[in-house]
Amino acid sequence: MTADPQAATKTGYDADTVASLTADATAIMARYPDPRSGLLPMLHLVQSVDGYVSRDGILFCAEMLGITAAEVSAVATFYTQYKRHPNGTYTVGVCTNTLCAVMGGDAIFDELSDHLGVGHDETTDDGAITLERIECNAACDYAPVVMVNWEFFDNQTPETATALADKLILGEDVVPTRGAASVCSFKQMSRVLAGFPDGRADEGTGAGEPTLAGLKVARERGWTAPESPSRAEPAETGGGAAGETSPPVGTPGSSAERKPATSSDTETGKDKKPGEDAK
């Protein structure tokens, strides 16, 4: 499947942009038995060009996949990583979920908001930073965590977070706590999410000391995980896989049919909606 020859006119992209996007989108679609499954990475692709999912990007995806612009928009408006207005060069996300909040995430967000003069999902006037409240980043052992274009900055404080933001605004290099050795732009990050590696996957440290602390203690003390029941043992009640047991019939968890026990079990039309005739 290829783009409509009129796609450049319909989208407003110039011919070179259409050619580049078409080549990349074709590569994305080839990854899937059903090309339509490539819509998610394709939205990241157009975002890597425009800095957000623009009207032109939506029309391009629709043309490539042979679906309507409304269907593309329905997906683009569902996921928060797709931006429907121009995003900053850097998305600064402050985790304010449970543990990060307890450890100071809300204070960090409030300080950054005051310092930058923007609120959630708003961008500074210079276009440098879009500030976001973010749900759990799976980095609770480093709480509170701030992310810049999905790179980790661990154990932050209001002071370190504002200093980080100032460096980003000034265009200075910043080094994530873990992972890649540098922070790329929002557009570059969107291209990576579209499935085009930037060669930085093996940079930096993946798991630091807090993450590995439990493993270290377990090895020092010779702890191992409990052995699972042997799969060679026959099931006690039959019908299940070897080594599995089934609850006795009639007990919680049993898959056997339960005999009616209350009037509601046999009440005619009990699952009808209000106003519907019972049958």
Coordinates of C-alpha atoms in Angstrom, one line a residue:
M1 CA 0.0 0.0 0.0
T2 CA 1.3 3.4 -0.9
A3 CA 0.2 7.0 -0.3
D4 CA -2.3 8.7 -2.5
P5 CA -0.4 10.7 -5.3
Q6 CA -2.4 13.7 -4.1
A7 CA -1.3 13.2 -0.5
A8 CA 1.1 16.2 -0.7
T9 CA -1.8 18.5 -1.7
K10 CA -4.2 17.0 0.8
T11 CA -1.8 17.2 3.7
G12 CA 0.1 20.4 2.9
Y13 CA 3.4 18.6 3.3
D14 CA 6.0 19.4 0.6
A15 CA 7.0 16.7 -1.9
D16 CA 10.3 15.8 0.0
T17 CA 8.5 15.4 3.3
V18 CA 5.9 13.2 1.7
A19 CA 8.5 11.0 0.1
S20 CA 10.4 10.7 3.4
L21 CA 7.3 10.0 5.4
T22 CA 6.0 7.5 2.9
A23 CA 9.3 5.5 2.9
D24 CA 9.3 5.3 6.7
A25 CA 5.6 4.6 7.0
T26 CA 5.9 1.8 4.4
A27 CA 8.7 0.3 6.5
I28 CA 6.4 0.5 9.6
M29 CA 3.5 -1.1 7.9
A30 CA 5.6 -4.0 6.7
R31 CA 6.2 -5.1 10.3
Y32 CA 2.5 -6.1 10.7
P33 CA 0.3 -8.7 9.0
D34 CA -2.4 -6.1 8.9
P35 CA -0.9 -2.7 7.9
R36 CA -3.5 -0.9 10.0
S37 CA -1.7 -2.2 13.1
G38 CA 1.1 0.2 12.3
L39 CA -1.0 3.3 13.2
L40 CA 0.5 3.8 16.7
P41 CA 4.1 3.9 15.5
M42 CA 3.0 5.9 12.5
L43 CA 1.5 8.6 14.7
H44 CA 4.9 8.8 16.5
L45 CA 6.5 9.1 13.1
V46 CA 4.4 12.2 12.0
Q47 CA 5.0 13.6 15.5
S48 CA 8.7 13.4 14.9
V49 CA 8.3 15.7 11.9
D50 CA 5.8 18.2 13.2
G51 CA 6.5 18.0 16.9
Y52 CA 2.9 17.0 17.5
V53 CA 0.2 15.1 15.8
S54 CA -1.0 17.7 13.4
R55 CA -3.9 17.8 11.0
D56 CA -1.4 17.0 8.2
G57 CA -0.1 14.1 10.1
I58 CA -3.6 12.7 10.7
L59 CA -4.4 13.0 7.0
F60 CA -1.1 11.3 6.0
C61 CA -1.8 8.3 8.3
A62 CA -5.3 8.0 6.9
E63 CA -4.1 8.1 3.3
M64 CA -1.4 5.5 4.0
L65 CA -3.7 3.1 5.8
G66 CA -6.8 3.6 3.8
I67 CA -8.9 4.7 6.8
T68 CA -10.7 7.9 7.7
A69 CA -9.2 10.9 9.4
A70 CA -11.8 10.4 12.2
E71 CA -10.5 6.9 12.9
V72 CA -6.9 8.2 13.1
S73 CA -8.0 11.1 15.4
A74 CA -9.8 8.7 17.7
V75 CA -6.5 7.0 18.4
A76 CA -4.4 10.1 18.5
T77 CA -6.7 11.7 21.2
F78 CA -6.7 8.6 23.4
Y79 CA -3.0 8.3 24.3
T80 CA -1.2 11.0 26.2
Q81 CA 2.1 10.6 24.4
Y82 CA 0.4 11.9 21.2
K83 CA 0.3 15.7 21.4
R84 CA -2.5 17.6 19.6
H85 CA -0.7 21.0 19.9
P86 CA 2.9 21.9 19.4
N87 CA 5.1 20.4 22.1
G88 CA 8.3 21.8 23.5
T89 CA 11.8 20.7 22.6
Y90 CA 11.8 18.9 25.9
T91 CA 8.9 17.2 27.8
V92 CA 9.7 17.5 31.5
G93 CA 7.5 15.0 33.3
V94 CA 7.2 15.0 37.0
C95 CA 5.9 11.8 38.6
T96 CA 3.2 12.6 41.1
N97 CA 2.0 9.1 41.7
T98 CA 1.9 7.5 45.1
L99 CA 5.5 7.1 46.2
C100 CA 7.0 10.0 44.2
A101 CA 4.2 12.2 45.7
V102 CA 5.0 11.1 49.2
M103 CA 8.7 11.7 48.6
G104 CA 8.1 15.2 47.2
G105 CA 6.8 14.9 43.6
D106 CA 4.0 17.4 44.1
A107 CA 6.4 19.9 45.6
I108 CA 8.7 19.5 42.6
F109 CA 5.8 20.0 40.1
D110 CA 4.6 23.1 42.0
E111 CA 8.1 24.6 42.1
L112 CA 8.6 23.9 38.4
S113 CA 5.2 25.3 37.5
D114 CA 5.9 28.5 39.3
H115 CA 9.5 28.7 38.0
L116 CA 8.5 28.2 34.4
G117 CA 5.2 30.0 34.5
V118 CA 3.3 27.0 33.0
G119 CA 0.9 24.3 34.2
H120 CA 0.3 20.7 33.2
D121 CA 0.7 20.1 29.4
E122 CA 1.6 23.7 28.8
T123 CA 4.7 25.0 27.0
T124 CA 7.0 27.8 27.9
D125 CA 6.9 30.8 25.6
D126 CA 10.3 30.0 24.1
G127 CA 9.1 26.5 23.1
A128 CA 11.8 24.8 25.2
I129 CA 9.8 22.9 27.8
T130 CA 6.4 21.3 28.0
L131 CA 5.6 20.5 31.7
E132 CA 3.6 17.4 32.6
R133 CA 2.3 15.6 35.6
I134 CA 3.1 11.9 34.9
E135 CA 1.8 8.7 36.4
C136 CA 4.1 6.0 37.6
N137 CA 7.3 5.7 35.7
A138 CA 8.2 2.4 37.3
A139 CA 11.2 4.0 39.1
C140 CA 9.8 4.0 42.7
D141 CA 13.2 3.0 44.0
Y142 CA 14.5 6.4 42.9
A143 CA 11.6 8.5 44.0
P144 CA 10.9 11.3 43.4
V145 CA 11.7 11.0 39.7
V146 CA 11.6 13.6 36.9
M147 CA 11.9 12.5 33.2
V148 CA 13.1 14.6 30.3
N149 CA 11.9 13.1 27.0
W150 CA 11.6 9.8 28.9
E151 CA 15.1 9.8 30.3
F152 CA 15.4 9.3 34.0
F153 CA 16.6 12.0 36.5
D154 CA 16.3 10.3 39.8
N155 CA 16.1 11.4 43.5
Q156 CA 15.1 15.0 42.5
T157 CA 14.3 17.9 44.7
P158 CA 12.6 21.2 43.8
E159 CA 16.1 22.8 43.6
T160 CA 17.7 20.2 41.4
A161 CA 14.6 20.1 39.1
T162 CA 14.6 23.8 38.5
A163 CA 18.3 23.8 37.9
L164 CA 17.7 21.0 35.3
A165 CA 15.0 23.1 33.6
D166 CA 17.3 26.1 33.5
K167 CA 20.0 24.1 31.7
L168 CA 17.5 22.8 29.2
I169 CA 16.3 26.3 28.4
L170 CA 19.9 27.5 28.0
G171 CA 20.6 24.6 25.6
E172 CA 23.2 23.1 27.9
D173 CA 23.9 19.4 27.9
V174 CA 22.3 17.4 30.7
V175 CA 23.1 13.8 31.7
P176 CA 20.4 11.4 32.8
T177 CA 20.9 9.4 36.0
R178 CA 20.5 6.1 34.1
G179 CA 20.1 5.0 30.5
A180 CA 21.3 7.1 27.6
A181 CA 24.3 9.4 28.1
S182 CA 22.4 12.4 26.8
V183 CA 18.9 13.7 26.2
C184 CA 17.5 14.0 22.7
S185 CA 14.8 16.3 21.5
F186 CA 11.1 15.5 21.6
K187 CA 11.1 15.0 17.8
Q188 CA 14.0 12.7 18.0
M189 CA 12.4 10.7 20.8
S190 CA 9.2 10.4 18.8
R191 CA 11.2 8.8 15.9
V192 CA 12.6 6.3 18.3
L193 CA 9.2 5.4 19.5
A194 CA 8.1 5.0 15.9
G195 CA 10.6 2.1 15.8
F196 CA 13.7 3.7 14.3
P197 CA 16.6 3.1 16.7
D198 CA 19.0 6.0 17.4
G199 CA 21.9 3.7 18.4
R200 CA 21.8 4.8 22.1
A201 CA 20.1 1.7 23.5
D202 CA 23.3 0.3 25.2
E203 CA 24.4 3.6 26.7
G204 CA 24.7 4.3 30.4
T205 CA 23.6 2.2 33.4
G206 CA 20.3 0.3 33.2
A207 CA 19.8 -0.8 36.8
G208 CA 21.5 1.1 39.6
E209 CA 22.2 0.1 43.2
P210 CA 18.7 0.7 44.7
T211 CA 17.2 -1.6 42.0
L212 CA 19.7 -4.3 42.6
A213 CA 19.8 -4.1 46.4
G214 CA 17.3 -7.0 47.0
L215 CA 19.2 -9.2 44.6
K216 CA 22.5 -8.4 46.3
V217 CA 21.1 -9.4 49.7
A218 CA 19.6 -12.6 48.4
R219 CA 22.9 -13.7 46.9
E220 CA 24.8 -12.8 50.0
R221 CA 22.4 -14.9 52.2
G222 CA 21.9 -17.7 49.7
W223 CA 18.2 -17.1 49.3
T224 CA 16.5 -18.6 46.3
A225 CA 12.9 -18.6 45.0
P226 CA 10.7 -21.4 46.2
E227 CA 10.5 -24.4 43.8
S228 CA 7.2 -24.7 41.9
P229 CA 5.3 -28.0 42.1
S230 CA 6.6 -30.6 39.7
R231 CA 4.6 -30.5 36.4
A232 CA 5.1 -34.3 36.3
E233 CA 2.6 -34.7 39.2
P234 CA -0.9 -35.5 38.0
A235 CA -3.7 -33.1 38.7
E236 CA -5.6 -34.0 41.9
T237 CA -9.1 -33.5 40.5
G238 CA -8.5 -34.0 36.8
G239 CA -9.3 -31.7 34.0
G240 CA -6.3 -29.4 34.6
A241 CA -2.7 -29.3 33.6
A242 CA -0.3 -31.6 35.3
G243 CA 0.8 -30.2 38.7
E244 CA -2.4 -28.0 38.9
T245 CA -5.2 -28.6 41.4
S246 CA -8.8 -27.5 41.1
P247 CA -11.1 -26.3 43.9
P248 CA -13.7 -28.8 45.0
V249 CA -17.0 -28.5 43.1
G250 CA -19.2 -25.8 44.6
T251 CA -16.4 -24.0 46.5
P252 CA -15.1 -20.5 45.5
G253 CA -13.0 -20.7 42.4
S254 CA -14.7 -23.9 41.1
S255 CA -15.6 -23.8 37.5
A256 CA -18.5 -26.2 38.0
E257 CA -22.0 -24.9 37.6
R258 CA -23.6 -23.8 40.9
K259 CA -27.1 -25.0 41.7
P260 CA -29.6 -22.1 42.1
A261 CA -29.6 -21.0 45.7
T262 CA -31.7 -17.8 45.9
S263 CA -34.8 -16.4 44.2
S264 CA -32.6 -14.0 42.2
D265 CA -31.0 -17.0 40.5
T266 CA -34.2 -18.1 38.9
E267 CA -36.1 -14.8 38.7
T268 CA -37.5 -14.4 35.2
G269 CA -36.0 -11.4 33.4
K270 CA -33.6 -10.5 36.2
D271 CA -31.0 -9.4 33.7
K272 CA -33.3 -7.3 31.6
K273 CA -32.8 -3.5 31.4
P274 CA -35.5 -1.3 32.9
G275 CA -38.5 -1.0 30.6
E276 CA -37.8 -4.3 28.8
D277 CA -40.4 -7.0 29.0
A278 CA -39.3 -10.1 30.9
K279 CA -39.3 -13.2 28.8

